[in-house]
Amino acid sequence: MDKLDWAVLIATQVLIIAYGVWKTRKQSKNLQGYLLSDRDMNWFTIGLSIMATQASAITFLSTPGQAFGNGMGFVQFYFGLPIAMVILSITAVPIYHKLNVYTAYEYLENRFDLKTRSLGAGLFLTQRGLAAGLSIYAPAIILSTVLGWNIYYLIVIIGLIVIAYTVFGGTKAVSQTQKQQMLVILIGMVAAGYILVSLLPKEVSVTDALSVAGAVGRLEVINLEFDVNNRYNVWSGIIGGLFLALSYFGTDQSQVQRYLTGKSIAQTRIGLLMNGMVKIPMQFLILLVGIFLFAFYQFYQPPIFFNKVKKEKFVQENTLKANELTELETQYTQNFEEKKQVIFEFLEAKKEAESKNIELDTVYASQIRKYNAQNDTLRNQATAIINQIDKEDKLEAKRLSNNDLDYAFINFVLDYLPIGLIGLLVSVMLSAAMSSASSELNALGSTTVIDIYKRSIAKEKSDEHYVKASKGFTAFWGIYAIFFAMLATQLDNLIQAVNILGSLFYGTILGIFLVAFYIKKVKSNAVFYAALVSESLILFHYIFLKETFEIGFLWYNLIGCMMVIILGLVFEMLLKKETK
């Protein structure tokens, strides 16, 4: 990056953090002030805070890569979210406000007992602690690409900065800074989309670029086919996505804590509904940036391997293998030039067909698809060489090639954006990382101190003691997240990894809460055992059976939830018979 880029990056981050410090300079030092910002937030701050908590660096780093590699279908993942916002506004919000709770899991003890509360909190801590690691790993990808530094060193540095920022400011600092972070994020993404379009060849219009993407299936937004093996279709999005959103926004403390800060039930409801209205359009636009990135790289050759730092290190350390990689790159370039020629022929034929009002010959789309498939094969082979994978292990090479797409957008930013704007886009991703990771660590610290430490370990202490304990637990979870982030280099596309991780736990958690809200005859022991069995079966399938009996991960949310409800009813009947 240029000096101006560094100036833009540092200035935006310093100003955002300084604003957060200034806004929280008078916050009360008691537990409610530190954890819930004295419950004084308006709907706009709540709505932006909810959105910013979701919009981690993974969203802006990995989502364009997801669209680049697989198209617009990922947006279906969010189709159930607006419905979930309405349901939660009607049901969960008034319950949480009426009980005046610090965490969602306090309600479980009121309804059931301490062990069920502890189980719910434990499931959240396990899942969200791992997810916080992914939130720290994503900006480490950015800076390792920008600076060429070792990604493990950067994970530690970024993790420590986020820990310090979160421990110092508490919930109020997190919520206040997220407003400015969202502003920087929106400006940066709009600027990136504009630059992508403006850099297309002069003879290629926006509609031409979209036509090329559409010809190879990248613009297929809606898939009506009902297939449990398919991760993204309308049914998995509306049904599985609904249950995931209900669990995430209704039972995940990183989100619940955002709207427990609301001044009133009305303010909280409007904040949630704002998120429901804005989220799908926002994700659609971010995916569209990825589509334009795909279209751009149809006219300008992309690298065969996007992670430049890793590739350069490989070339330096493996001279003989590097020659093999060079041969692949030669084929890759030749294939690209041939494909580019076909694309221009396709666009010319398209204009002629439109002028004569006749149907376009589908042979062009078939040829472009064929060339893209060949490109993918060559990318997979290059990935296998760079990662020292056995040539026979094609699935592993393909998986790591998908992982490399996380670097596609940042690669474009560094290679093609003008000076100054590069710094802004890097700042966008760091802002997203800070907003999401700080919310997660803040929620992890709150849940640990309220649901575990204060309830079961140190029951009669002062508010000052619990505030200090909350800071200590926040730091602990930050270190936990750093260690998991170091393992995240082995994962597939990050945006999918986050949602898979959530889906493994959210169904069970949601099932517990739905039983608590609506099925009064099911008591504590029955729901506790049902949750244990449900979570065990979900994890067993994912770890041992997913290759032989595949299920799209969004369906885990529905399956886990329904198992808790059904098994809860069954166990309640069995336990009643025993007592008789």
GROMACS .gro file of C-alpha atoms in nm, residues 1 6 9 140-150 154 157 309 414:
model
   18
    1MET     CA    1   0.000   0.000   0.000
    6TRP     CA    2  -0.182   0.389   0.523
    9LEU     CA    3  -0.647   0.330   0.702
  140ALA     CA    4  -0.545  -1.158   0.939
  141ILE     CA    5  -0.596  -1.281   0.580
  142ILE     CA    6  -0.627  -0.918   0.468
  143LEU     CA    7  -0.316  -0.791   0.640
  144SER     CA    8  -0.108  -1.095   0.549
  145THR     CA    9  -0.196  -1.024   0.185
  146VAL     CA   10  -0.126  -0.650   0.222
  147LEU     CA   11   0.194  -0.673   0.424
  148GLY     CA   12   0.327  -1.016   0.334
  149TRP     CA   13   0.360  -1.098   0.705
  150ASN     CA   14   0.316  -1.441   0.862
  154LEU     CA   15  -0.106  -1.124   1.255
  157ILE     CA   16  -0.165  -0.904   1.697
  309VAL     CA   17   0.214  -1.449  -0.032
  414LEU     CA   18  -0.461  -0.435  -0.408
   0.00000   0.00000   0.00000
